[in-house]
Coordinates of C-alpha atoms in Angstrom, one line a residue:
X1 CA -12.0 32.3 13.8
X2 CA -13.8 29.7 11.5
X3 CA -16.9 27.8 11.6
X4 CA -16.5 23.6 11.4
X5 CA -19.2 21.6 11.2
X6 CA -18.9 17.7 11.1
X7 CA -22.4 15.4 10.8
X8 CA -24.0 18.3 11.9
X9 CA -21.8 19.2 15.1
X10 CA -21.1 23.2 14.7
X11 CA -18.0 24.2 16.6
X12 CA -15.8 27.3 17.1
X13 CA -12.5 27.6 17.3
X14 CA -9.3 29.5 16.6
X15 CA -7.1 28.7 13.0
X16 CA -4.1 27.0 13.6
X17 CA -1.0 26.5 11.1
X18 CA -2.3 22.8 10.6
X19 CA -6.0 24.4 9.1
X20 CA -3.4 27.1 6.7
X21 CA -0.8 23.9 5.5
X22 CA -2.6 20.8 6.5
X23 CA -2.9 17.7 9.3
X24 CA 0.4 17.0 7.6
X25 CA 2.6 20.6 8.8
X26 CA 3.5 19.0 12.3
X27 CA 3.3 15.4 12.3
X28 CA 5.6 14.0 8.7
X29 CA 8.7 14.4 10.6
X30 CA 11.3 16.9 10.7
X31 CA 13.0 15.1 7.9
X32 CA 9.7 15.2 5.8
X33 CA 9.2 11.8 5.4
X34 CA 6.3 11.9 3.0
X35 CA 8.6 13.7 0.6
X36 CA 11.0 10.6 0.2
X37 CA 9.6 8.2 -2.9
X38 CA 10.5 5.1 -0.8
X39 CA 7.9 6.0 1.9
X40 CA 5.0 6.6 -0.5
X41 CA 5.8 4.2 -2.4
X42 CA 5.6 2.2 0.8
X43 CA 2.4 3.1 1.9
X44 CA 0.4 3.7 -1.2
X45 CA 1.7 -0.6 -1.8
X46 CA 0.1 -1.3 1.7
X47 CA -2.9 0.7 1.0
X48 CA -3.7 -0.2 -2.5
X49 CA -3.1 -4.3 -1.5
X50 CA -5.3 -4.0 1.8
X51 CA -8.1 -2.1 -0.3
X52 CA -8.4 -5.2 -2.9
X53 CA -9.5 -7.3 0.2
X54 CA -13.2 -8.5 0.1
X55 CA -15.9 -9.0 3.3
X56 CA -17.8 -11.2 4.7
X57 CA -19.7 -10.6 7.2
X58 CA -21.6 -13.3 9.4
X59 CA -23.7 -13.7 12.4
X60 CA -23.9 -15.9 14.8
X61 CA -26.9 -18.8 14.5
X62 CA -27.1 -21.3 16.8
X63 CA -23.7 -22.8 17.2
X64 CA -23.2 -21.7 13.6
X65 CA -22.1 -18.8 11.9
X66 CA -23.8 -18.0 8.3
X67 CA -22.9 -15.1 6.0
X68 CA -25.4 -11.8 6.0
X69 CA -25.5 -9.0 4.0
X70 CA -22.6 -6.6 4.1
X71 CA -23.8 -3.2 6.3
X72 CA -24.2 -0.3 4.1
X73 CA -20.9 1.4 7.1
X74 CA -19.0 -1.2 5.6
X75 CA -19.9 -2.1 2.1
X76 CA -20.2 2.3 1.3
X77 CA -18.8 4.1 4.5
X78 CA -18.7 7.8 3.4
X79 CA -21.4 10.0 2.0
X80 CA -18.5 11.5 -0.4
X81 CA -15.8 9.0 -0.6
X82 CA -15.8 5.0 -2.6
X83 CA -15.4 2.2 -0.4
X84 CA -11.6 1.9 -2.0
X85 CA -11.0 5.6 -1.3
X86 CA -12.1 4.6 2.6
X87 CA -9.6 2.1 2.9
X88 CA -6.5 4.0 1.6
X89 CA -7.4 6.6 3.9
X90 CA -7.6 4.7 6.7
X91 CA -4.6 2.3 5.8
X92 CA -2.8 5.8 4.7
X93 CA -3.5 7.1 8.5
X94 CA -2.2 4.1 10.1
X95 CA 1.1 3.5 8.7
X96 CA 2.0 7.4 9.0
X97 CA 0.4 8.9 11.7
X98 CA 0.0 5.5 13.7
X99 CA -3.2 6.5 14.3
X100 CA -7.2 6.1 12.2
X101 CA -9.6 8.6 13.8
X102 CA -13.1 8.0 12.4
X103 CA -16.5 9.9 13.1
X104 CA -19.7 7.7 13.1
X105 CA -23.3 8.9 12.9
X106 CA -25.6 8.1 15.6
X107 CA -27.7 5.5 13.5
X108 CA -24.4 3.5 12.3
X109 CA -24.7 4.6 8.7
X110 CA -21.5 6.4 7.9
X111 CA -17.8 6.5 9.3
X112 CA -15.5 9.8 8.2
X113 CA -12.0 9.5 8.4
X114 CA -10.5 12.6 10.0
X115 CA -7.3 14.2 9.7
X116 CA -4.9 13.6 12.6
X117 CA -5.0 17.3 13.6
X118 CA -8.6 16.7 14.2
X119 CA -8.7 15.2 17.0
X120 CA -6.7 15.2 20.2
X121 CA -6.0 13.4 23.0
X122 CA -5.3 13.3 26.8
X123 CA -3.9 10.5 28.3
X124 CA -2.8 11.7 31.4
X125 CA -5.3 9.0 32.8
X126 CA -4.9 5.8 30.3
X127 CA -7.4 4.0 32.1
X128 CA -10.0 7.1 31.1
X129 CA -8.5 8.6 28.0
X130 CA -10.5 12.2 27.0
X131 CA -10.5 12.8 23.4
X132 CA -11.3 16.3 21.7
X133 CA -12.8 16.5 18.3
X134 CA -12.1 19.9 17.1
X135 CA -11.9 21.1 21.0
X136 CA -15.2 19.5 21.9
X137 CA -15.5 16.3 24.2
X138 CA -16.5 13.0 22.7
X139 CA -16.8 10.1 23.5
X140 CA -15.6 6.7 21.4
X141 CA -18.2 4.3 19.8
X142 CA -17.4 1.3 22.5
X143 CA -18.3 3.7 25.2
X144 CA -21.5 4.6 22.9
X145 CA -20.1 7.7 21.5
X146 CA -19.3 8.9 17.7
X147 CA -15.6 8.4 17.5
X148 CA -13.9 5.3 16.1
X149 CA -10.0 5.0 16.8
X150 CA -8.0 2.2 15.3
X151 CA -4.1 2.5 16.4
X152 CA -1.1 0.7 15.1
X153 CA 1.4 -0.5 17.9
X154 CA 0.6 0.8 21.3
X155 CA 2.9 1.1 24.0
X156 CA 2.0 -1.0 27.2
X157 CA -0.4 1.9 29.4
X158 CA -0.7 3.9 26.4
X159 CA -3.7 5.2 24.3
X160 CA -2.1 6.1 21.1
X161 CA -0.6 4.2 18.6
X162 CA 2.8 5.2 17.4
X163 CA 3.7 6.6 14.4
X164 CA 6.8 4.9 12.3
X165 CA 7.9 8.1 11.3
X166 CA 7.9 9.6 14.4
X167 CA 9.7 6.5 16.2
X168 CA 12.1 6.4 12.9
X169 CA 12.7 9.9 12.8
X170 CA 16.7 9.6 12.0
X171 CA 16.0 7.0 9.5
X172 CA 14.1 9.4 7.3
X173 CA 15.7 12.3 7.9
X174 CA 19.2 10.7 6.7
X175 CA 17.1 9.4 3.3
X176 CA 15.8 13.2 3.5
X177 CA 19.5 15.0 3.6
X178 CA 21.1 12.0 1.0
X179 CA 18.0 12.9 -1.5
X180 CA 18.9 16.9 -0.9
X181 CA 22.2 16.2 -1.5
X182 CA 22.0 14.8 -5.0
X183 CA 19.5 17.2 -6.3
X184 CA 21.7 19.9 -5.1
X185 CA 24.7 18.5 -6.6
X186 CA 23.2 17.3 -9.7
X187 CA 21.0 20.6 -10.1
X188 CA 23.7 23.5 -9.2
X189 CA 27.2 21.1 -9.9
X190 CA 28.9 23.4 -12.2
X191 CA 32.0 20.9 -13.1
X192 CA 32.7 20.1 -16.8
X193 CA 32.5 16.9 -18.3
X194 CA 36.2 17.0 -19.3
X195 CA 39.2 19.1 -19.9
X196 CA 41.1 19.8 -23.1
X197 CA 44.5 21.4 -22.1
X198 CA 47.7 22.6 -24.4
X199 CA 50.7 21.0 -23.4
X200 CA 52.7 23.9 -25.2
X201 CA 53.1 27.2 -24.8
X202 CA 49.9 29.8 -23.4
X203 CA 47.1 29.8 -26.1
X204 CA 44.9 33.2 -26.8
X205 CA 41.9 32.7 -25.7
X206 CA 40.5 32.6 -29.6
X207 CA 42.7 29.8 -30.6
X208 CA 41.4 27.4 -27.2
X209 CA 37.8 28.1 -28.0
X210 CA 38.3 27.2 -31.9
X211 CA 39.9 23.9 -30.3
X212 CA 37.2 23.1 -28.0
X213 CA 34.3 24.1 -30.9
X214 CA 36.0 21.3 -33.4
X215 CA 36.8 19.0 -30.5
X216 CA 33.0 19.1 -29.5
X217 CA 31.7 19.2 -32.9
X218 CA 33.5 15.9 -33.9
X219 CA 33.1 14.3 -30.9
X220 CA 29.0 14.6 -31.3
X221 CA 28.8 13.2 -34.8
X222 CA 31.0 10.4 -33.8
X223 CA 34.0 11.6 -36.0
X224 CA 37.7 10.9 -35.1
X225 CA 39.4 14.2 -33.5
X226 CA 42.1 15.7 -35.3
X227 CA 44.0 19.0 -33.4
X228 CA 47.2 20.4 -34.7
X229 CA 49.3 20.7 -31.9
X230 CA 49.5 18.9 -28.3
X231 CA 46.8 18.2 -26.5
X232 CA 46.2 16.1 -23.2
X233 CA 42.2 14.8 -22.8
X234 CA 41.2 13.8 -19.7
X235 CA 37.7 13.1 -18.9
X236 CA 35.7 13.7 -14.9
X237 CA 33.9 11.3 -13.3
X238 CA 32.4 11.8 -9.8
X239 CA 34.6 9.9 -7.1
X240 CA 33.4 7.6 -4.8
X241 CA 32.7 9.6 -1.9
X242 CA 31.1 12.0 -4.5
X243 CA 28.9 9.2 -5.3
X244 CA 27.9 7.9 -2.0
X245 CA 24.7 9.5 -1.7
X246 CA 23.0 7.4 -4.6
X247 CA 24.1 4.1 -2.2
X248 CA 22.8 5.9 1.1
X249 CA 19.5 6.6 -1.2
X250 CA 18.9 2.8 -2.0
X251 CA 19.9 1.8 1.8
X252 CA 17.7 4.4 2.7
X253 CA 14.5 2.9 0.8
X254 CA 15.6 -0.9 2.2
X255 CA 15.4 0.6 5.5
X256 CA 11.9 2.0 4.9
X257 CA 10.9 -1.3 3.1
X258 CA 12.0 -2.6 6.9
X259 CA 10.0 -0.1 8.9
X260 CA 6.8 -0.7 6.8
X261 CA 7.2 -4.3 6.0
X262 CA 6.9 -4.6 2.6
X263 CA 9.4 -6.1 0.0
X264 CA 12.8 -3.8 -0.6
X265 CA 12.0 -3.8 -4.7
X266 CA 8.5 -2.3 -4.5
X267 CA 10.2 0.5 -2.8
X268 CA 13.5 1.1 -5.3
X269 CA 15.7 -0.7 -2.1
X270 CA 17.8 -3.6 -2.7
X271 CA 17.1 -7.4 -1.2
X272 CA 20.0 -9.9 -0.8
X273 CA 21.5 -11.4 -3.4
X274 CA 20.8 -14.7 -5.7
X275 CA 17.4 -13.5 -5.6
X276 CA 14.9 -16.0 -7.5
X277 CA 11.1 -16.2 -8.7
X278 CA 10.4 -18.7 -5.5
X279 CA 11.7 -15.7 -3.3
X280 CA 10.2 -12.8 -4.7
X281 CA 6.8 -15.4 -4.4
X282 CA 7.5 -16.1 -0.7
X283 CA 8.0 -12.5 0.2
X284 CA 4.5 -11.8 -1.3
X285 CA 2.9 -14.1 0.6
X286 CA 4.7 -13.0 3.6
X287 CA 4.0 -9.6 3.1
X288 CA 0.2 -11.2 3.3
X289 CA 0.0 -12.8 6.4
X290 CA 2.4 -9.9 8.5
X291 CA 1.5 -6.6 6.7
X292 CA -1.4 -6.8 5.3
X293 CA -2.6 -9.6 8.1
X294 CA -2.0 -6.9 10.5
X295 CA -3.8 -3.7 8.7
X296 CA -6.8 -6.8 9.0
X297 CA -6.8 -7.8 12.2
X298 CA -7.0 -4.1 13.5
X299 CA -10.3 -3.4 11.5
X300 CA -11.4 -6.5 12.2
X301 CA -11.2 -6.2 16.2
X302 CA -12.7 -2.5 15.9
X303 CA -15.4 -2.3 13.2
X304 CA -17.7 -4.8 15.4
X305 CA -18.3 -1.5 17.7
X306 CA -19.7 -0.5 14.8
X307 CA -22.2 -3.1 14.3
X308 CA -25.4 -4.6 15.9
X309 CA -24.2 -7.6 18.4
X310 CA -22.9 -11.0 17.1
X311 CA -21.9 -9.5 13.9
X312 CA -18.3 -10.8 13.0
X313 CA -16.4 -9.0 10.0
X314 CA -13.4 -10.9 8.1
X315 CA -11.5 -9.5 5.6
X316 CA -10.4 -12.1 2.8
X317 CA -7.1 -11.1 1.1
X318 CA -7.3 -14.2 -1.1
X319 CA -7.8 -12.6 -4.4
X320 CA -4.5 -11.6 -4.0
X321 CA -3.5 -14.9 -3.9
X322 CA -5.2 -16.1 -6.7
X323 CA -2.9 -18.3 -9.1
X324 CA -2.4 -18.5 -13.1
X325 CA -5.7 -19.4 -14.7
X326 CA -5.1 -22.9 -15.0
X327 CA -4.6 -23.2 -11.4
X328 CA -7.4 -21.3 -10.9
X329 CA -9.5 -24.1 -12.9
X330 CA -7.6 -26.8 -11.6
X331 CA -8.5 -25.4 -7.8
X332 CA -12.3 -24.9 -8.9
X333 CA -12.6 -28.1 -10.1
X334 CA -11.5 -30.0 -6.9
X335 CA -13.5 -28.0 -4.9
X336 CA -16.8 -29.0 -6.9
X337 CA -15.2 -32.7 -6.9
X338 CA -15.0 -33.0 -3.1
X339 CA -18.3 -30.8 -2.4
X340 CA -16.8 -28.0 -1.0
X341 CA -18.1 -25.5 -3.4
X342 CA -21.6 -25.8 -5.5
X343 CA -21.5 -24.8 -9.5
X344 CA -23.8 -22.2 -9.1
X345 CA -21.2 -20.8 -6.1
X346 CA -18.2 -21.6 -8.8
X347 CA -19.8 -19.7 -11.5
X348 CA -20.3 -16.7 -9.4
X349 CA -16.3 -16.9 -8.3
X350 CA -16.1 -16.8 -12.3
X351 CA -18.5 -13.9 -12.6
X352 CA -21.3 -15.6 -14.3
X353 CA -25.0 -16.1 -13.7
X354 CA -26.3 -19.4 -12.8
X355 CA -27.8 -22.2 -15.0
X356 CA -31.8 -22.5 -15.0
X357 CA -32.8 -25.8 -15.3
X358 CA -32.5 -26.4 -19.6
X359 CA -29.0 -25.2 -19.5
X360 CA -28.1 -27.2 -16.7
X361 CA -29.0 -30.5 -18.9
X362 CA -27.7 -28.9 -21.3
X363 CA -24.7 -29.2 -20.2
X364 CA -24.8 -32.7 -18.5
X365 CA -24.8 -34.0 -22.1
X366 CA -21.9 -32.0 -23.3
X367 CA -19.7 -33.2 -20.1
X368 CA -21.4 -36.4 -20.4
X369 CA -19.3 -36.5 -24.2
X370 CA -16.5 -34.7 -23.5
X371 CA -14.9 -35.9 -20.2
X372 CA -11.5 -36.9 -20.2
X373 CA -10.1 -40.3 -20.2
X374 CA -8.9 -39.8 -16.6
X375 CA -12.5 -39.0 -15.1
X376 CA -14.4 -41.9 -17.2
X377 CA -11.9 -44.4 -15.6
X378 CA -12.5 -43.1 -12.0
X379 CA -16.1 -43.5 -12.8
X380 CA -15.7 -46.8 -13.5
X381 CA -13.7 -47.7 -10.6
X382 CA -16.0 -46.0 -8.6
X383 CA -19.2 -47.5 -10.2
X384 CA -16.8 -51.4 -9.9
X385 CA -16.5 -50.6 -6.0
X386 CA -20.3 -49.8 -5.7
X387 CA -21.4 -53.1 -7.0
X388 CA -19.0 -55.1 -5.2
X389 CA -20.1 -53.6 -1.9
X390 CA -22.3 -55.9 -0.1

């Protein structure tokens, strides 16, 4: 028996084989999905992307809504763990177990994420779900209680979301047995890398060893071989079929690219052909809006539960868009041009401090001098049109 305690909330129960070898022992798939390079390297992309995202919060004023402060569940969610660390784990949950359990304190300070294995639940009614934590009742945050659940896809009538490696079971398990297969072969394969054979007569055993020796020495210090006699040298490569598992490997890890939704390359799998920059680009930016858009959205529709009413929480993936650094200067300076965006706001974007009031003249003069041709002639069209305005 063992003794759990969770914010405070003792219970007893009976160790299972998930407490001896982890949430994990049961639920990564027969084929042991987490052991193939392409499905980590899948999910550690979606999770380390998503956790770059910044927050705003606002509130509703009016018929306005204005910015507030971050809340402390949001802006520092675990009493252990960094804000990043949060977000992996929660992303990390989603896209392998299909399913983010999270326990909240009573006052809305903190949100734990739990291991799957933590919590379980029966749906035999979906309209009145029961969830367990650790065998005890509880009840989730939009009914009032302590336990936040953000799912992936959900069947229609169901409660849980479903796990991608338990709905693609076959599809890792075939990338399991292919990467088995090639460790075994290339780990116990005991062929030679070529054969030197006597055409004539039976050689003593002392005689073909002398043979091979000088054939091997030459051969690794880039010498000609010279062996009296005949000899016939024919070197072994692996066949085709023997071969075939390196392909099934990189199908494999396109596959998995598929499943998760992120591009083939970040995963070692193989997009189409006559590839190009603008491509590569575009699959970024769809990766965006679909995967990353959708890790969003679910947070986004369950973190208000969270919060005190009218709070709205956005998460703003556009630092991940941000282009070259001319761009970037080329973007602020429109935006300062057509109002949209204050210097003081554009200095903070460039992690700087504001101008007091000397510096600001300051540098009024210095623009005032060193503005280019282009902007002194649209200040004199613009000044022309002023005047002529009745």
């Amino acid at each position: 028996m063992v003794q759990v305690s969770l914010f405070t909330r003792p219970e007893t129960r009976d160790l299972t084989a998930e407490d001896a070898f982890g949430p994990s022992w049961q639920s990564l798939g027969r084929g042991g999905a987490m052991r193939q390079a392409a499905a980590y390297a899948a999910v550690r992309y979606i999770a380390d992307q998503w956790a770059q995202s910044a927050i705003t919060v606002t509130e509703l004023r009016g018929d306005q809504r204005e910015p507030v402060a971050t809340p402390p569940i949001l802006a520092d969610p675990s009493p252990i763990l960094s804000v990043w660390d949060s977000r992996v784990i929660m992303t990390t949950e989603l896209k392998n177990r299909g399913n983010a359990y999270s326990i909240v304190d009573d006052s809305r300070r903190y949100c734990q994420w739990l291991p799957d294995g933590y919590v379980t639940v029966d749906s035999t009614n979906p309209f009145k779900p029961v969830y367990r934590l650790l065998g005890r009742p509880i009840d989730l945050v939009k009914r009032g209680g302590n336990l936040l659940h953000i799912r992936e896809m959900v069947d229609a009538g169901g409660v849980e979301g479903m796990s991608p490696i338990q709905q693609f079971a076959a599809s890792f398990e075939w990338s399991d047995l292919a990467r088995q297969y090639g460790r075994r072969y290339l780990k116990n394969s005991s062929m030679p890398p070529a054969i030197l054979q006597a055409k004539g007569s039976r050689l003593d055993a002392d005689k073909l060893r002398e043979a091979r020796d000088e054939f091997v020495e030459a051969a690794k210090e880039g010498k000609p071989v010279a062996l009296p006699g005949e000899w016939d040298y024919r070197k072994i490569t692996i066949t085709p079929e023997e071969a075939q598992f390196l392909q099934t490997i990189e199908a494999s890890a396109t596959e998995i690219a598929i499943i998760y939704g992120v591009p083939p390359e970040e995963v070692g799998g193989k997009a189409g052909s006559s590839r190009t920059y603008s491509n590569r680009e575009m699959d970024q930016a769809l990766f965006r809006i679909k995967t990353l858009g959708g890790v969003s959205g679910r947070a986004e529709a369950a973190f208000p539960d969270v919060l005190r009413d009218g709070l709205q929480v956005v998460y703003d993936l556009s630092r991940l868009e941000r282009p070259g650094i001319l761009e970037f200067a080329r973007t602020i300076t429109e935006q300062l041009r057509n109002g949209t965006l204050t210097l003081s706001e554009a200095r903070r974007e460039l992690g700087r401090r504001g101008l007091n009031t000397t510096e600001l003249e300051q540098w009024q003069q210095w623009y005032a001098t060193t503005k280019s041709e282009s902007e002194s002639l649209a200040e004199s069209i613009a000044t022309s049109i002023t005047k002529e305005a009745p």
